[in-house]
Short mmCIF file of C-alpha atoms and ligand atoms in Angstrom, two decimals:
data_model
loop_
_atom_site.label_atom_id
_atom_site.label_comp_id
_atom_site.label_asym_id
_atom_site.label_seq_id
_atom_site.Cartn_x
_atom_site.Cartn_y
_atom_site.Cartn_z
CA MET A 1 -25.56 -26.24 -26.24
CA ASN A 2 -27.00 -25.69 -30.10
CA ALA A 3 -25.86 -22.93 -32.50
CA ILE A 4 -28.55 -20.64 -31.75
CA GLU A 5 -27.48 -21.05 -27.68
CA GLN A 6 -23.88 -20.45 -28.78
CA ASP A 7 -24.82 -17.44 -30.78
CA LYS A 8 -26.37 -15.71 -28.00
CA ASP A 9 -23.70 -16.75 -25.66
CA LEU A 10 -21.07 -14.88 -28.08
CA ALA A 11 -23.40 -12.06 -27.99
CA GLN A 12 -23.60 -11.84 -24.31
CA VAL A 13 -19.80 -11.94 -24.13
CA ALA A 14 -19.37 -8.83 -26.28
CA LYS A 15 -22.03 -7.03 -23.76
CA SER A 16 -20.24 -4.32 -21.64
CA ASN A 17 -21.13 -5.37 -17.98
CA LEU A 18 -22.27 -1.96 -16.33
CA LEU A 19 -21.49 -3.04 -12.95
CA ASN A 20 -18.01 -2.69 -13.74
CA TYR A 21 -18.20 0.89 -14.10
CA SER A 22 -17.78 3.72 -11.93
CA VAL A 23 -20.00 6.54 -12.31
CA SER A 24 -17.58 8.74 -14.53
CA GLN A 25 -16.71 5.50 -16.34
CA LEU A 26 -20.42 5.11 -17.34
CA VAL A 27 -20.03 8.83 -18.24
CA ASP A 28 -17.40 7.55 -20.73
CA TRP A 29 -19.38 4.30 -21.74
CA CYS A 30 -22.48 6.44 -22.42
CA GLY A 31 -20.48 8.97 -24.45
CA SER A 32 -19.36 6.61 -26.92
CA GLN A 33 -23.08 5.71 -27.56
CA GLY A 34 -23.64 9.13 -28.07
CA GLN A 35 -25.33 9.89 -24.59
CA LYS A 36 -24.81 12.85 -22.31
CA ALA A 37 -23.38 12.79 -19.20
CA PHE A 38 -26.74 13.18 -17.20
CA ARG A 39 -27.92 10.47 -18.86
CA ALA A 40 -25.09 8.51 -17.20
CA LYS A 41 -25.92 9.55 -14.00
CA GLN A 42 -30.02 8.87 -14.56
CA LEU A 43 -28.44 5.15 -15.64
CA SER A 44 -26.46 4.78 -12.57
CA LYS A 45 -29.24 5.88 -10.12
CA TRP A 46 -31.43 3.12 -12.07
CA ILE A 47 -28.83 0.63 -11.33
CA HIS A 48 -27.28 1.22 -7.94
CA GLN A 49 -30.16 3.40 -6.32
CA HIS A 50 -33.58 1.45 -7.55
CA GLY A 51 -31.87 -1.76 -7.77
CA VAL A 52 -33.43 -2.00 -11.58
CA SER A 53 -31.76 -4.73 -13.36
CA ASP A 54 -34.29 -4.65 -16.70
CA PHE A 55 -32.80 -1.64 -18.64
CA ALA A 56 -37.14 -1.68 -20.24
CA GLN A 57 -38.02 -0.31 -17.02
CA MET A 58 -35.89 3.04 -16.91
CA THR A 59 -38.94 4.67 -18.00
CA ASP A 60 -37.35 8.13 -17.87
CA LEU A 61 -34.42 7.29 -20.50
CA ALA A 62 -35.20 7.82 -24.30
CA LYS A 63 -36.69 4.34 -26.15
CA ASP A 64 -33.61 4.63 -28.17
CA PHE A 65 -31.17 4.56 -25.66
CA ARG A 66 -33.08 1.84 -23.83
CA ASN A 67 -32.89 -0.14 -27.15
CA THR A 68 -29.11 0.52 -26.97
CA LEU A 69 -28.46 -0.58 -23.70
CA LEU A 70 -30.58 -3.99 -24.33
CA GLU A 71 -28.54 -4.48 -26.89
CA LYS A 72 -25.06 -3.64 -25.98
CA ALA A 73 -25.08 -3.75 -22.32
CA VAL A 74 -26.04 -6.25 -19.17
CA LEU A 75 -26.19 -5.75 -15.64
CA GLU A 76 -24.55 -9.25 -14.29
CA ALA A 77 -23.75 -10.30 -10.97
CA PRO A 78 -22.56 -13.61 -9.96
CA ALA A 79 -24.65 -16.44 -9.13
CA THR A 80 -25.69 -16.70 -5.18
CA ILE A 81 -25.08 -20.30 -3.92
CA SER A 82 -26.56 -19.73 -0.56
CA ASP A 83 -28.31 -17.49 1.83
CA HIS A 84 -28.38 -18.00 5.38
CA GLN A 85 -29.78 -15.74 8.03
CA SER A 86 -28.48 -16.07 11.67
CA LYS A 87 -30.66 -15.91 14.54
CA ASP A 88 -29.30 -12.49 15.59
CA GLY A 89 -30.03 -11.11 12.22
CA THR A 90 -26.64 -11.52 10.54
CA ARG A 91 -26.99 -12.66 6.86
CA LYS A 92 -24.15 -14.40 4.81
CA TRP A 93 -24.18 -14.72 1.21
CA LEU A 94 -22.39 -17.32 -0.85
CA PHE A 95 -21.77 -16.42 -4.31
CA ASP A 96 -20.24 -18.60 -7.41
CA MET A 97 -17.20 -17.05 -9.21
CA GLY A 98 -16.95 -19.88 -11.28
CA ASN A 99 -13.95 -22.69 -11.41
CA GLY A 100 -15.22 -23.95 -8.42
CA ASP A 101 -14.08 -20.71 -6.69
CA ALA A 102 -17.05 -18.82 -4.17
CA ILE A 103 -16.72 -15.74 -2.03
CA GLU A 104 -18.68 -14.72 0.98
CA THR A 105 -20.57 -11.35 1.85
CA VAL A 106 -22.06 -10.76 5.36
CA PHE A 107 -24.60 -8.14 6.33
CA ILE A 108 -24.19 -7.11 10.13
CA PRO A 109 -27.48 -5.24 10.97
CA GLU A 110 -27.21 -2.94 14.22
CA GLU A 111 -29.51 -0.60 15.75
CA ARG A 112 -28.67 2.52 13.77
CA ARG A 113 -26.49 1.12 10.91
CA GLY A 114 -26.33 -1.82 8.57
CA THR A 115 -22.58 -3.25 7.70
CA LEU A 116 -21.89 -4.99 4.62
CA CYS A 117 -18.69 -6.98 4.82
CA VAL A 118 -17.33 -7.08 1.12
CA SER A 119 -14.57 -9.64 -0.75
CA SER A 120 -12.40 -8.45 -3.10
CA GLN A 121 -10.53 -11.72 -4.13
CA ALA A 122 -11.33 -15.58 -4.23
CA GLY A 123 -8.93 -16.83 -1.79
CA CYS A 124 -5.61 -14.49 -0.28
CA ALA A 125 -2.06 -15.00 -0.96
CA VAL A 126 -0.85 -13.30 2.33
CA ASN A 127 -1.39 -16.65 4.20
CA CYS A 128 -1.62 -14.85 7.88
CA ARG A 129 -1.31 -17.78 9.95
CA PHE A 130 -4.86 -17.36 11.90
CA CYS A 131 -6.98 -16.90 8.44
CA SER A 132 -8.85 -19.60 7.20
CA THR A 133 -8.81 -17.69 3.83
CA GLY A 134 -5.22 -17.31 3.84
CA LYS A 135 -5.09 -21.33 4.41
CA GLN A 136 -6.95 -21.63 0.92
CA GLY A 137 -4.46 -19.88 -1.00
CA PHE A 138 -4.96 -17.34 -3.51
CA SER A 139 -7.11 -18.29 -6.29
CA ARG A 140 -8.13 -14.83 -8.26
CA ASN A 141 -8.85 -11.12 -8.01
CA LEU A 142 -12.56 -9.99 -8.20
CA SER A 143 -13.78 -7.84 -10.99
CA THR A 144 -14.92 -4.60 -9.87
CA ALA A 145 -18.61 -5.89 -10.93
CA GLU A 146 -18.00 -8.70 -8.94
CA ILE A 147 -17.36 -6.53 -5.88
CA VAL A 148 -19.98 -3.94 -6.66
CA ALA A 149 -22.39 -6.54 -7.12
CA GLN A 150 -22.04 -7.77 -3.61
CA LEU A 151 -23.34 -4.39 -2.50
CA TRP A 152 -25.97 -4.19 -5.18
CA VAL A 153 -27.42 -7.65 -4.29
CA ALA A 154 -27.36 -7.40 -0.75
CA ASN A 155 -29.06 -3.96 -1.33
CA ASN A 156 -31.82 -5.51 -3.50
CA LEU A 157 -32.49 -8.41 -1.13
CA LEU A 158 -32.58 -6.25 1.91
CA GLY A 159 -35.92 -5.04 1.21
CA ASP A 160 -37.68 -3.65 -1.78
CA PRO A 161 -36.13 -0.92 -2.91
CA SER A 162 -39.02 0.63 -4.67
CA GLN A 163 -40.97 0.78 -1.42
CA ARG A 164 -38.15 3.56 -0.02
CA GLN A 165 -39.27 6.77 0.38
CA ASN A 166 -35.86 8.26 -0.26
CA PRO A 167 -33.78 5.60 -2.74
CA GLN A 168 -30.48 6.79 -0.82
CA GLU A 169 -32.37 5.39 2.53
CA ARG A 170 -30.54 1.87 2.10
CA ALA A 171 -30.13 -1.35 3.88
CA VAL A 172 -26.66 -0.86 4.12
CA THR A 173 -25.17 2.43 5.55
CA ASN A 174 -21.44 1.14 6.01
CA VAL A 175 -19.40 -1.01 3.72
CA VAL A 176 -16.10 -2.73 5.09
CA MET A 177 -13.82 -4.41 3.03
CA MET A 178 -13.14 -7.34 5.47
CA GLY A 179 -14.22 -10.27 3.87
CA MET A 180 -12.16 -12.76 1.97
CA GLY A 181 -9.08 -11.54 0.20
CA GLU A 182 -6.22 -8.45 0.22
CA PRO A 183 -8.13 -5.39 -1.23
CA LEU A 184 -4.71 -3.41 -1.94
CA LEU A 185 -3.52 -6.48 -3.82
CA ASN A 186 -6.65 -6.12 -5.97
CA TYR A 187 -6.12 -2.35 -6.15
CA ASP A 188 -7.18 -1.67 -9.99
CA ALA A 189 -10.92 -2.97 -9.52
CA LEU A 190 -11.11 -1.96 -6.07
CA VAL A 191 -10.90 1.87 -6.81
CA PRO A 192 -13.97 2.14 -9.27
CA ALA A 193 -15.97 -0.07 -6.63
CA LEU A 194 -14.89 2.55 -3.92
CA GLN A 195 -15.62 5.32 -6.15
CA LEU A 196 -19.17 3.84 -6.98
CA MET A 197 -19.82 3.30 -3.07
CA LEU A 198 -19.20 7.37 -2.39
CA ASP A 199 -21.01 8.70 -5.62
CA ASP A 200 -23.97 10.76 -5.02
CA SER A 201 -25.38 8.95 -8.19
CA ALA A 202 -24.82 5.51 -6.93
CA TYR A 203 -24.53 4.38 -3.40
CA GLY A 204 -23.79 8.20 -1.88
CA LEU A 205 -22.27 6.93 1.09
CA SER A 206 -19.49 9.17 3.05
CA ARG A 207 -15.93 8.45 3.35
CA ARG A 208 -16.37 7.43 6.41
CA ARG A 209 -18.62 5.10 6.09
CA VAL A 210 -16.38 2.60 3.67
CA THR A 211 -13.51 1.26 5.33
CA VAL A 212 -10.50 -0.52 3.28
CA SER A 213 -8.56 -3.00 5.69
CA THR A 214 -5.23 -3.82 4.76
CA SER A 215 -2.39 -6.22 6.28
CA GLY A 216 -0.39 -3.60 5.22
CA VAL A 217 0.58 -3.39 1.46
CA VAL A 218 2.67 0.12 2.00
CA PRO A 219 2.83 1.41 -1.63
CA PHE A 220 -0.69 0.83 -2.35
CA MET A 221 -2.00 2.40 0.74
CA ASP A 222 0.15 5.41 -0.44
CA ARG A 223 -1.96 5.07 -3.68
CA LEU A 224 -5.16 5.09 -1.64
CA SER A 225 -4.47 8.25 0.12
CA GLN A 226 -4.12 10.04 -3.36
CA ASP A 227 -6.82 8.04 -5.38
CA CYS A 228 -9.97 7.72 -2.56
CA PRO A 229 -9.13 8.30 1.17
CA VAL A 230 -11.47 6.29 2.61
CA ALA A 231 -11.34 4.94 6.49
CA LEU A 232 -8.74 2.79 6.86
CA ALA A 233 -8.04 -0.03 8.94
CA VAL A 234 -4.66 -1.76 9.29
CA SER A 235 -4.68 -5.59 10.63
CA LEU A 236 -1.49 -5.29 12.97
CA HIS A 237 -1.75 -8.60 15.12
CA ALA A 238 1.48 -7.92 16.78
CA PRO A 239 3.44 -5.47 18.42
CA ASN A 240 6.91 -5.95 16.95
CA ASP A 241 8.45 -7.25 13.88
CA GLU A 242 9.67 -10.83 15.19
CA LEU A 243 5.99 -11.61 15.99
CA ARG A 244 4.62 -9.60 13.31
CA ASP A 245 6.88 -11.33 10.70
CA HIS A 246 5.54 -14.59 12.02
CA LEU A 247 1.78 -13.98 12.19
CA VAL A 248 1.40 -11.66 9.07
CA PRO A 249 4.30 -12.98 6.28
CA LEU A 250 4.00 -9.66 4.30
CA ASN A 251 5.70 -8.29 7.44
CA LYS A 252 8.93 -9.54 6.29
CA LYS A 253 8.39 -7.02 3.18
CA TYR A 254 6.72 -4.06 4.71
CA PRO A 255 7.97 -4.20 8.47
CA LEU A 256 6.34 -2.00 11.09
CA SER A 257 8.62 1.28 11.01
CA GLU A 258 7.78 1.34 7.14
CA LEU A 259 4.06 0.40 8.05
CA LEU A 260 3.67 3.39 10.77
CA ASP A 261 5.23 5.77 8.52
CA ALA A 262 2.46 4.52 6.02
CA CYS A 263 -0.27 4.86 8.19
CA ASN A 264 1.15 8.71 8.87
CA ARG A 265 1.18 9.57 5.23
CA TYR A 266 -2.03 8.23 4.93
CA LEU A 267 -3.60 10.67 7.43
CA ARG A 268 -2.52 13.55 5.91
CA HIS A 269 -4.88 12.80 3.13
CA ALA A 270 -7.65 10.98 5.24
CA PRO A 271 -11.00 12.40 5.96
CA ARG A 272 -10.82 10.87 9.39
CA ASP A 273 -8.00 11.57 11.52
CA PHE A 274 -7.38 7.94 12.88
CA ILE A 275 -6.05 4.68 11.91
CA THR A 276 -7.89 1.80 13.27
CA PHE A 277 -5.45 -0.91 14.37
CA GLU A 278 -7.20 -4.65 14.09
CA TYR A 279 -5.50 -7.06 16.23
CA CYS A 280 -6.58 -10.57 16.58
CA MET A 281 -6.24 -11.99 20.29
CA LEU A 282 -4.30 -15.27 20.25
CA ASP A 283 -3.88 -17.11 23.48
CA GLY A 284 -0.42 -17.09 24.36
CA VAL A 285 0.80 -15.72 21.18
CA ASN A 286 -0.19 -11.84 21.23
CA ASP A 287 -2.26 -11.53 24.28
CA THR A 288 0.24 -10.59 27.20
CA PRO A 289 0.19 -7.41 28.96
CA GLU A 290 3.82 -6.46 27.85
CA HIS A 291 2.50 -6.86 24.22
CA ALA A 292 -0.23 -4.31 25.10
CA ARG A 293 2.60 -1.96 26.72
CA GLN A 294 4.47 -2.64 23.46
CA LEU A 295 1.16 -1.36 21.60
CA LEU A 296 1.17 2.01 23.48
CA GLU A 297 4.56 2.90 21.94
CA ILE A 298 2.94 2.43 18.93
CA SER A 299 -0.28 4.28 19.70
CA LYS A 300 2.50 7.37 20.44
CA ARG A 301 3.73 7.04 17.00
CA VAL A 302 0.04 7.23 14.88
CA HIS A 303 -3.25 8.57 15.59
CA CYS A 304 -5.24 5.24 16.31
CA LYS A 305 -7.57 3.23 17.88
CA PHE A 306 -7.60 -0.52 18.68
CA ASN A 307 -10.32 -2.98 17.54
CA LEU A 308 -9.30 -6.00 19.32
CA ILE A 309 -10.94 -9.50 17.57
CA PRO A 310 -11.42 -12.28 19.48
CA PHE A 311 -9.82 -15.02 17.52
CA ASN A 312 -12.49 -17.30 15.26
CA PRO A 313 -10.46 -21.08 15.80
CA PHE A 314 -10.58 -23.48 12.90
CA PRO A 315 -8.86 -26.48 13.44
CA GLU A 316 -5.96 -26.14 10.92
CA SER A 317 -4.47 -23.10 12.60
CA GLY A 318 -3.32 -24.85 15.74
CA LEU A 319 -4.26 -21.49 17.87
CA LYS A 320 -6.50 -20.76 20.67
CA LYS A 321 -8.57 -18.10 21.29
CA SER A 322 -7.33 -15.64 24.27
CA SER A 323 -9.50 -15.93 27.36
CA LYS A 324 -12.05 -12.98 28.58
CA ASN A 325 -9.72 -12.43 31.17
CA ALA A 326 -6.78 -11.69 29.02
CA ILE A 327 -8.91 -9.92 26.88
CA ALA A 328 -10.03 -7.43 29.53
CA ALA A 329 -6.39 -7.03 31.12
CA PHE A 330 -5.15 -6.48 27.72
CA VAL A 331 -7.88 -3.51 27.24
CA ASP A 332 -7.28 -2.36 30.61
CA VAL A 333 -3.08 -1.57 29.89
CA LEU A 334 -4.38 0.11 26.69
CA ALA A 335 -7.40 2.11 28.04
CA SER A 336 -5.18 3.30 31.12
CA GLN A 337 -3.06 5.28 29.14
CA GLY A 338 -6.51 7.02 26.85
CA VAL A 339 -6.04 4.93 23.96
CA VAL A 340 -9.55 4.11 22.51
CA THR A 341 -9.92 0.21 22.52
CA THR A 342 -12.90 -1.65 21.47
CA VAL A 343 -13.52 -5.44 21.17
CA ARG A 344 -15.44 -6.77 18.34
CA LYS A 345 -18.64 -8.37 19.06
CA THR A 346 -18.85 -11.94 17.07
CA ARG A 347 -21.75 -11.92 15.25
CA GLY A 348 -23.48 -14.51 13.31
CA GLU A 349 -21.58 -17.60 14.50
CA ASP A 350 -24.33 -19.92 14.04
CA ILE A 351 -23.85 -19.45 10.08
CA ASP A 352 -20.07 -19.28 10.45
CA ALA A 353 -20.07 -15.72 9.30
CA ALA A 354 -17.77 -14.80 11.91
CA CYS A 355 -14.30 -12.95 10.90
CA GLY A 356 -11.67 -15.22 9.58
CA GLN A 357 -14.57 -18.05 9.38
CA LEU A 358 -15.62 -16.85 5.81
CA ALA A 359 -14.45 -20.27 4.36
CA GLY A 360 -16.51 -23.18 5.92
CA GLU A 361 -18.26 -23.68 2.85
CA VAL A 362 -15.80 -22.72 0.32
CA LYS A 363 -13.21 -24.34 1.48
CA ASP A 364 -14.98 -28.17 0.13
CA ARG A 365 -15.64 -26.20 -3.16
CA THR A 366 -12.35 -24.75 -3.93
CA LYS A 367 -10.61 -28.07 -3.14
CA VAL A 368 -8.48 -26.88 -0.32
CA GLN A 369 -5.19 -28.91 -1.14
CA GLN A 370 -5.39 -27.49 -5.42
CA ARG A 371 -5.22 -24.21 -3.93
CA MET A 372 -2.55 -24.71 -1.31
CA GLU A 373 -0.38 -25.50 -4.23
CA GLN A 374 -1.30 -21.96 -5.82
CA VAL A 375 -0.31 -20.23 -2.74
CA ILE A 376 1.51 -17.47 -3.51
CA SER A 377 4.71 -17.77 -2.41
CA LEU A 378 5.88 -15.45 0.12
CA GLU A 379 9.36 -14.79 -2.41
CA GLN A 380 6.97 -14.19 -5.07
CA LEU A 381 5.00 -11.23 -2.91
CA LYS A 382 8.64 -10.27 -1.51
CA LYS A 383 9.78 -9.50 -4.83
CA THR A 384 6.85 -7.76 -6.34
CA GLY A 385 4.22 -7.08 -3.72
CA GLN A 386 1.69 -8.51 -6.32
CA PRO A 387 0.32 -12.00 -6.53
CA SER A 388 1.42 -13.76 -9.48
CA ARG A 389 -1.53 -14.29 -10.85
CA ASN A 390 -3.97 -11.70 -12.10
CA ASN A 391 -7.10 -13.12 -13.54
CA THR A 392 -9.35 -9.93 -13.70
N1 SAH B 1 -7.03 -9.06 3.91
C1 SAH B 1 -7.37 -7.97 4.71
C2 SAH B 1 -9.14 -7.93 4.84
C3 SAH B 1 -9.69 -9.12 5.14
S1 SAH B 1 -9.61 -9.97 6.65
C4 SAH B 1 -7.02 -7.56 6.34
O1 SAH B 1 -6.27 -8.58 6.53
O2 SAH B 1 -6.98 -6.82 6.90
C5 SAH B 1 -10.35 -8.80 8.04
C6 SAH B 1 -10.14 -9.19 9.32
O3 SAH B 1 -10.33 -10.19 10.39
C7 SAH B 1 -8.56 -8.55 9.39
O4 SAH B 1 -8.24 -8.01 10.71
C8 SAH B 1 -8.21 -10.23 9.50
O5 SAH B 1 -6.99 -10.22 10.37
C9 SAH B 1 -9.22 -10.84 10.63
N2 SAH B 1 -9.09 -11.87 10.55
C10 SAH B 1 -8.86 -12.87 10.12
N3 SAH B 1 -8.67 -14.16 10.50
C11 SAH B 1 -9.41 -14.14 11.71
C12 SAH B 1 -9.84 -15.17 12.82
N4 SAH B 1 -9.56 -16.41 12.27
N5 SAH B 1 -10.47 -15.05 13.68
C13 SAH B 1 -10.28 -13.43 14.08
N6 SAH B 1 -10.18 -12.50 13.08
C14 SAH B 1 -9.84 -12.89 12.06
FE1 SF4 B 2 -5.67 -12.43 3.54
FE2 SF4 B 2 -6.52 -10.54 5.25
FE3 SF4 B 2 -6.86 -13.31 5.95
FE4 SF4 B 2 -3.90 -12.08 5.92
S1 SF4 B 2 -6.04 -11.83 7.45
S2 SF4 B 2 -4.58 -14.05 4.94
S3 SF4 B 2 -4.69 -10.87 4.49
S4 SF4 B 2 -7.25 -12.35 4.13
#
């Protein structure tokens, strides 16, 4: 790199990436540049609703303000490594997070909605037995900009925003924080990203259309209920502590009774009156009618519905997916007592976009062995509830 390029590079570093800001943070940033709050809202609409990345094109902003933006701000999304489309319309992007890390984002079109599955961390420290992301270990938290950019880029690539009659009509109608990582262990970056998803000057999604999925980080479930009570999915995967300790190691820190109490506290604030319990169906491990009967007891304690996820096998797991018959018998036990139970359809299998497969290509890039050495030890997690590295 020559001196001029280096200078340019330094100037770039000093610029603020506006994708990092919720609308209220953008109001503060604009205030610091002598601009009124309504300018921040106009700016937010250009960025998030019209998908415009060039400040010069934001024609209803005063020229002086546009010049300030060109000088002091950037809109920077991670580079796209790959973009695959499945036969069933599912689309998967692999984004470069630097230092050999990559994350994935998946768009799942359905008849009347389009759901974007968003990642929150590169890797994950929780290390659930059946999850290939967990097997990679934890690398780093994503910034707010890196979380929001997944939505920003997807909306821009899924049709031309300038052609839409109503800028609120975007391809992505629902967001689920079910990609790589444990969102509640990246809380400070997560909340502004969620706020942007809900804000009318940005993505304007209703709270019911934004879902955070957690393996059960109890203290942050409580904080989320106060700060941004979107729909909550809890990865249960086992009906008793003995089995859950084994499948979701975080259970040793926050056992089922505490988790279920936290669910009930959440529901007091939540706009939606049930918790979705996700349950990955593992052959001979958690899929017998007796396990289903134990879940009935849980369903009496928390207003909930169950979403059964057929396990997506990967070689290192040593686990197998449940048979169709076992899943059907499991559903029968729950449904016989009126517990709403759905079985998740597997989408995008031909491009490895199904749950728990979001690491296929990443694994090679991120050198699994190295990552495994960085796996946050369970002891660390038990002590603090936080991964030991936080690179935001
Ligand atoms: N970390 C969060 C969200 C990301 S995982 C969580 O655990 O809730 C999203 C869902 O996919 C979780 O319910 C997770 O347990 C499930 N999952 C992970 N690996 C899977 C696999 N191999 N097959 C099926 N579901 C899997
Ligand atoms: Fe992490 Fe969720 Fe995978 Fe568990 S299932 S290792 S919490 S991403």
